[in-house]
Short mmCIF file of C-alpha atoms and ligand atoms in Angstrom, two decimals:
data_model
loop_
_atom_site.label_atom_id
_atom_site.label_comp_id
_atom_site.label_asym_id
_atom_site.label_seq_id
_atom_site.Cartn_x
_atom_site.Cartn_y
_atom_site.Cartn_z
CA MET J 1 0.01 -0.02 0.03
CA PRO J 2 1.46 3.45 -0.90
CA VAL J 3 2.33 5.77 1.93
CA ILE J 4 0.43 9.03 1.54
CA VAL J 5 1.99 12.05 3.09
CA LYS J 6 -0.61 14.38 4.30
CA PRO J 7 -0.24 18.05 5.31
CA ILE J 8 -0.65 19.01 9.07
CA ASN J 9 -4.05 20.66 9.24
CA PHE J 10 -3.40 24.04 10.77
CA ASN J 11 -7.04 25.01 10.74
CA ASN J 12 -7.78 22.62 13.62
CA ASP J 13 -7.38 23.83 17.21
CA MET J 14 -3.66 23.67 17.69
CA SER J 15 -3.68 25.04 21.20
CA ASN J 16 -2.50 21.69 22.46
CA THR J 17 -1.04 20.50 19.25
CA ASP J 18 2.40 19.12 18.56
CA LYS J 19 3.65 21.68 16.02
CA GLN J 20 6.81 19.86 15.25
CA SER J 21 7.22 19.84 11.44
CA GLY J 22 8.32 16.26 11.12
CA GLN J 23 6.77 14.33 8.26
CA ILE J 24 3.39 12.83 9.06
CA ARG J 25 1.76 10.06 7.12
CA GLN J 26 -1.62 8.64 6.53
CA ILE J 27 -1.65 5.49 8.64
CA PRO J 28 -2.51 2.44 6.52
CA VAL J 29 -5.60 0.47 7.79
CA ASN J 30 -6.43 -3.09 7.05
CA ILE J 31 -10.15 -3.46 7.47
CA VAL J 32 -10.64 -7.13 8.35
CA LYS J 33 -13.71 -9.43 8.20
CA ASN J 34 -13.58 -9.97 11.96
CA LYS J 35 -11.30 -10.00 15.02
CA GLU J 36 -10.24 -13.52 14.39
CA THR J 37 -9.19 -12.83 10.82
CA GLY J 38 -7.29 -9.63 11.96
CA ALA J 39 -5.58 -11.38 14.86
CA LYS J 40 -4.31 -14.11 12.50
CA LYS J 41 -2.79 -11.50 10.21
CA MET J 42 -1.19 -9.74 13.10
CA ALA J 43 0.17 -12.89 14.68
CA ASP J 44 1.68 -13.78 11.21
CA ILE J 45 3.42 -10.43 11.22
CA ILE J 46 4.90 -11.04 14.68
CA ALA J 47 5.78 -14.69 13.76
CA GLY J 48 7.58 -13.23 10.66
CA VAL J 49 9.66 -10.90 12.70
CA ILE J 50 10.63 -13.77 15.16
CA ARG J 51 11.46 -16.15 12.22
CA ALA J 52 13.46 -13.58 10.25
CA LYS J 53 15.59 -12.94 13.35
CA GLN J 54 16.02 -16.67 13.98
CA GLU J 55 17.38 -17.07 10.50
CA LYS J 56 20.02 -14.52 11.29
CA GLY J 57 20.71 -16.01 14.67
CA GLU J 58 19.48 -12.94 16.44
CA ASN J 59 17.04 -12.07 19.15
CA ALA J 60 13.57 -10.68 18.25
CA VAL J 61 12.54 -7.94 20.64
CA LEU J 62 8.88 -7.65 20.99
CA GLY J 63 6.83 -4.81 22.63
CA LEU J 64 3.67 -6.32 23.91
CA ALA J 65 0.23 -4.98 25.08
CA THR J 66 -2.50 -6.30 27.37
CA GLY J 67 -6.26 -5.75 27.37
CA SER J 68 -8.91 -7.41 25.28
CA SER J 69 -7.51 -6.47 21.93
CA PRO J 70 -4.45 -8.73 21.79
CA ILE J 71 -5.97 -11.87 23.30
CA ALA J 72 -6.91 -13.40 19.97
CA ILE J 73 -3.44 -12.48 18.61
CA TYR J 74 -1.78 -14.35 21.53
CA GLN J 75 -4.05 -17.37 20.95
CA GLU J 76 -2.87 -17.51 17.28
CA LEU J 77 0.69 -17.20 18.38
CA ILE J 78 0.23 -20.07 20.82
CA ARG J 79 -1.31 -22.13 17.99
CA LEU J 80 1.60 -21.29 15.73
CA HIS J 81 3.90 -22.45 18.52
CA LYS J 82 2.02 -25.70 19.18
CA GLU J 83 1.03 -26.67 15.61
CA GLU J 84 3.61 -24.98 13.41
CA GLY J 85 6.72 -25.13 15.49
CA LEU J 86 7.16 -21.37 16.06
CA SER J 87 9.75 -21.07 18.74
CA PHE J 88 10.04 -18.15 21.15
CA LYS J 89 13.57 -19.22 22.27
CA ASN J 90 15.07 -16.10 20.60
CA VAL J 91 12.30 -13.75 21.82
CA ILE J 92 12.85 -10.96 24.28
CA THR J 93 9.66 -9.08 25.40
CA PHE J 94 8.93 -5.72 26.98
CA ASN J 95 5.38 -4.87 28.02
CA LEU J 96 3.94 -1.53 27.57
CA ASP J 97 2.61 -0.91 31.04
CA GLU J 98 1.46 -2.01 34.50
CA TYR J 99 -0.85 -0.59 37.08
CA VAL J 100 0.72 1.02 40.17
CA PRO J 101 0.21 -0.20 42.83
CA MET J 102 -0.12 -3.70 41.67
CA SER J 103 1.23 -7.01 42.90
CA PRO J 104 2.48 -9.27 40.05
CA ASP J 105 0.39 -12.10 41.54
CA SER J 106 -2.88 -10.23 41.53
CA GLU J 107 -5.51 -11.47 39.08
CA ASN J 108 -5.75 -7.84 37.74
CA SER J 109 -2.09 -7.50 37.09
CA TYR J 110 -0.73 -7.22 33.58
CA ASN J 111 2.01 -9.59 34.70
CA LYS J 112 -0.53 -12.24 35.43
CA PHE J 113 -2.36 -11.54 32.16
CA MET J 114 0.78 -12.00 30.06
CA PHE J 115 1.64 -15.37 31.66
CA LYS J 116 -1.96 -16.67 31.47
CA ASN J 117 -2.49 -15.51 27.87
CA LEU J 118 0.85 -16.12 26.23
CA PHE J 119 4.05 -16.82 28.21
CA ASP J 120 2.83 -19.97 30.00
CA HIS J 121 2.03 -21.55 26.69
CA VAL J 122 5.17 -20.96 24.61
CA ASP J 123 8.90 -21.80 25.00
CA ILE J 124 10.05 -18.28 25.89
CA ASN J 125 12.88 -18.06 28.39
CA LYS J 126 11.18 -16.41 31.34
CA SER J 127 14.24 -14.29 32.06
CA ASN J 128 13.69 -12.62 28.71
CA VAL J 129 10.23 -11.27 29.80
CA HIS J 130 10.04 -7.58 31.00
CA ILE J 131 6.90 -6.21 32.52
CA PRO J 132 7.03 -2.99 34.47
CA ASP J 133 6.98 -3.55 38.32
CA GLY J 134 3.74 -2.36 39.83
CA THR J 135 5.06 -2.72 43.41
CA ILE J 136 7.63 0.04 42.82
CA LYS J 137 7.73 2.74 45.49
CA LEU J 138 6.72 6.12 44.07
CA THR J 139 10.03 7.57 45.17
CA GLU J 140 11.95 4.98 43.23
CA ALA J 141 9.84 5.09 40.08
CA ASP J 142 12.05 7.58 38.10
CA ASP J 143 15.14 5.46 38.46
CA TYR J 144 13.17 2.27 37.73
CA CYS J 145 11.79 3.74 34.54
CA THR J 146 15.14 4.86 33.33
CA GLU J 147 16.40 1.34 33.89
CA TYR J 148 13.43 -0.06 31.82
CA GLU J 149 14.29 2.27 29.00
CA GLU J 150 18.05 1.27 29.15
CA ALA J 151 17.06 -2.39 29.16
CA ILE J 152 15.04 -1.88 25.95
CA LYS J 153 18.08 -0.14 24.36
CA ALA J 154 20.47 -2.79 25.62
CA SER J 155 18.40 -5.53 23.96
CA GLY J 156 18.77 -3.79 20.60
CA GLY J 157 15.51 -1.84 20.65
CA LEU J 158 11.95 -2.97 19.81
CA ASP J 159 11.66 -4.83 16.49
CA ILE J 160 7.84 -4.56 16.60
CA GLN J 161 5.41 -3.01 19.04
CA LEU J 162 1.92 -4.40 19.37
CA LEU J 163 -0.71 -1.78 20.47
CA GLY J 164 -4.36 -1.44 21.27
CA ILE J 165 -6.00 1.93 21.64
CA GLY J 166 -7.93 3.31 24.57
CA ARG J 167 -11.19 5.38 24.23
CA SER J 168 -9.29 8.26 25.80
CA GLY J 169 -6.92 8.11 22.77
CA HIS J 170 -4.08 6.44 24.77
CA ILE J 171 -1.53 3.98 23.50
CA GLY J 172 0.26 2.29 26.44
CA PHE J 173 -1.02 4.44 29.27
CA ASN J 174 0.03 7.57 27.46
CA GLU J 175 -3.00 9.59 28.36
CA PRO J 176 -4.08 12.95 26.79
CA GLY J 177 -1.33 15.53 27.60
CA SER J 178 1.42 13.05 26.91
CA THR J 179 4.29 14.57 24.79
CA LYS J 180 5.99 13.11 21.74
CA ASP J 181 9.34 12.97 23.67
CA SER J 182 7.90 11.05 26.62
CA LEU J 183 9.81 7.99 27.82
CA THR J 184 8.92 5.20 30.33
CA ARG J 185 7.48 6.94 33.43
CA LEU J 186 4.81 6.91 36.15
CA VAL J 187 1.54 8.39 35.00
CA GLU J 188 -1.96 9.17 36.30
CA LEU J 189 -4.77 7.22 34.52
CA HIS J 190 -7.49 9.17 32.70
CA PRO J 191 -11.12 8.84 34.11
CA VAL J 192 -12.25 7.12 30.93
CA THR J 193 -9.48 4.53 31.32
CA ILE J 194 -10.40 3.99 35.01
CA ALA J 195 -14.03 3.55 34.05
CA ASP J 196 -13.16 1.10 31.28
CA ALA J 197 -10.90 -0.92 33.59
CA ALA J 198 -13.55 -1.08 36.30
CA LYS J 199 -15.27 -4.07 34.72
CA ASP J 200 -12.09 -6.15 35.21
CA PHE J 201 -11.77 -5.27 38.90
CA GLY J 202 -15.35 -6.31 39.72
CA ILE J 203 -17.79 -5.03 42.25
CA GLY J 204 -16.01 -3.41 45.15
CA GLY J 205 -12.55 -3.60 43.47
CA SER J 206 -10.91 -0.29 42.99
CA VAL J 207 -8.89 0.44 39.79
CA PRO J 208 -5.36 1.87 40.59
CA GLN J 209 -5.14 5.57 39.71
CA ARG J 210 -1.57 5.24 38.37
CA ALA J 211 0.53 3.14 36.13
CA ILE J 212 4.09 2.81 34.70
CA THR J 213 3.96 3.11 30.93
CA MET J 214 6.44 3.16 27.97
CA GLY J 215 6.45 6.69 26.62
CA ILE J 216 5.39 7.95 23.21
CA LYS J 217 9.00 8.18 22.23
CA THR J 218 9.73 4.66 23.42
CA ILE J 219 6.86 3.42 21.20
CA LEU J 220 7.86 5.58 18.18
CA ASN J 221 11.41 4.10 18.41
CA ALA J 222 10.05 0.58 17.61
CA LYS J 223 11.06 -0.48 14.10
CA LYS J 224 7.47 -1.57 13.28
CA ILE J 225 4.19 -0.90 14.97
CA ILE J 226 0.85 -2.76 14.56
CA LEU J 227 -2.29 -1.58 16.30
CA ALA J 228 -5.48 -3.72 16.82
CA ALA J 229 -8.89 -2.00 17.05
CA TRP J 230 -11.98 -4.26 17.48
CA GLY J 231 -15.62 -3.22 18.01
CA LYS J 232 -17.80 -0.19 17.69
CA ASP J 233 -16.50 1.54 20.92
CA LYS J 234 -13.19 2.18 19.10
CA ALA J 235 -14.71 3.80 15.92
CA PRO J 236 -14.69 7.49 17.05
CA ILE J 237 -11.14 7.48 18.49
CA LEU J 238 -9.80 5.48 15.51
CA LYS J 239 -11.17 8.23 13.23
CA GLU J 240 -9.49 10.98 15.35
CA MET J 241 -6.27 9.10 15.43
CA ILE J 242 -6.10 8.60 11.68
CA GLU J 243 -7.79 11.60 10.21
CA GLY J 244 -7.35 14.16 12.90
CA PRO J 245 -4.36 16.40 13.50
CA VAL J 246 -1.44 15.21 15.54
CA THR J 247 -2.21 16.34 19.02
CA THR J 248 -1.35 15.64 22.55
CA GLU J 249 -5.08 15.43 23.18
CA ILE J 250 -5.03 12.11 21.17
CA PRO J 251 -1.74 10.55 21.96
CA ALA J 252 -2.40 7.82 19.47
CA SER J 253 -2.32 10.43 16.68
CA TYR J 254 1.50 10.57 17.28
CA LEU J 255 1.62 7.32 15.32
CA GLN J 256 1.16 9.45 12.22
CA TYR J 257 4.80 10.19 12.66
CA HIS J 258 5.97 6.55 12.28
CA HIS J 259 7.30 5.26 9.01
CA ASP J 260 6.10 1.62 9.54
CA VAL J 261 2.79 1.52 11.31
CA ARG J 262 -0.34 -0.44 10.36
CA VAL J 263 -3.76 -0.58 11.96
CA PHE J 264 -5.94 -3.67 11.84
CA ALA J 265 -9.63 -2.87 12.39
CA ASP J 266 -12.80 -4.79 12.14
CA ALA J 267 -15.80 -3.31 10.31
CA GLU J 268 -17.30 -1.95 13.49
CA ALA J 269 -14.03 -0.14 14.59
CA ALA J 270 -13.54 1.16 11.00
CA ASN J 271 -17.09 2.44 10.79
CA ASP J 272 -16.33 6.13 10.94
CA LEU J 273 -13.46 5.97 8.42
CA PRO J 274 -14.12 6.92 4.84
C1 LIG N 301 -2.54 -2.26 27.43
C2 LIG N 301 -2.49 -0.94 26.94
C3 LIG N 301 -3.72 -0.15 26.59
C4 LIG N 301 -4.78 -0.92 25.85
C5 LIG N 301 -5.92 -0.12 25.62
C6 LIG N 301 -7.04 -0.90 24.88
O1 LIG N 301 -1.24 -2.82 27.76
O2 LIG N 301 -1.45 -0.43 27.00
O3 LIG N 301 -3.30 1.02 25.80
O4 LIG N 301 -4.19 -1.38 24.66
O5 LIG N 301 -6.50 0.44 26.74
O6 LIG N 301 -7.53 -1.76 25.74
P1 LIG N 301 -8.55 -2.96 25.19
O7 LIG N 301 -7.70 -3.81 24.27
O8 LIG N 301 -8.92 -3.69 26.44
O9 LIG N 301 -9.61 -2.29 24.58
#
C-alpha cells in the first residue's frame, strides 16, 4: 500500500497540538472481516519478525500489550507455537505498562495476564520477559523507569510493538497531555481509562489511579508498529487518530509520525473511516 504524506491541518485547534514539522503520514488501515481474521494476520506479522531474526541467529525484541485487543493474537501465536513449530527461544519481550500499585500475583495485574494468555504456553525463556513492576515505590519510580528504557536499548530496541487503543486516545497508558518525547514513566490514569478498567476489577474492586507506561518516544522508536482495534467503541477514537491532527489530546495520533505503522480494524471499529 502506498504511503500518503498528508499536510498538518493548521485549521484545527492547535492550542494543544504538537507543532513539530516532522513528516506525518496517512496511517494504513487493514479492514478485516472480524477480530479472528485480523488477529491471524497480526500474529503472522509477529511470527515473521521472530522467524526472520531466527534465520540470522539474532533475538527478536517484541513490545507487547495487554487488554482485550491482543488476546486473539496471543491465541494465534500459541497455536503457531504448538502446531507449526514457532519457537520463542530467541524472543525478548517488553510490556507496555502495568498498574501501580499492583502485585504481580494479583489477578488484575498485567504480569498475570501475560503469563496466562501467552508466556505460560510458549517456550520463551522467562528471564527474557520484562513487565513494569507495579510494586515500585513512588520515590523509586523515576530510576526504575530509566532502567526499563535502558534495558530496551541494551536488547537492541523494539523490533515490533503491538498496540491497542484506549477510548481516551491512549496508547500504552500515554493519556491525553502526553508529549512526543515522553519515555517510560509513572503516570496518572484518565477517568475514561479507569471507568473502562472497572469491569475487570469487579464489584468493590478499585482500579489503581496510576501506572508505569512506556512513553510515546519509546513506542515511536520501535522499528515496526501494529495496532489492533476491534468493536464499535473504538470507531470514534480511531477516526480521530487517523484523520485528525497530531495532537497531545489524542496521543495515538503521534503514530502518524511513524514510518512503518499499520492498523488492523474490524468493520465496526472502522465504521467512521471513509
Ligand atoms: C494495554 C495498553 C492499553 C490498551 C488499551 C485498549 O497494555 O497499553 O493501551 O491497549 O487500553 O484496551 P482494550 O484492548 O482492552 O480495549
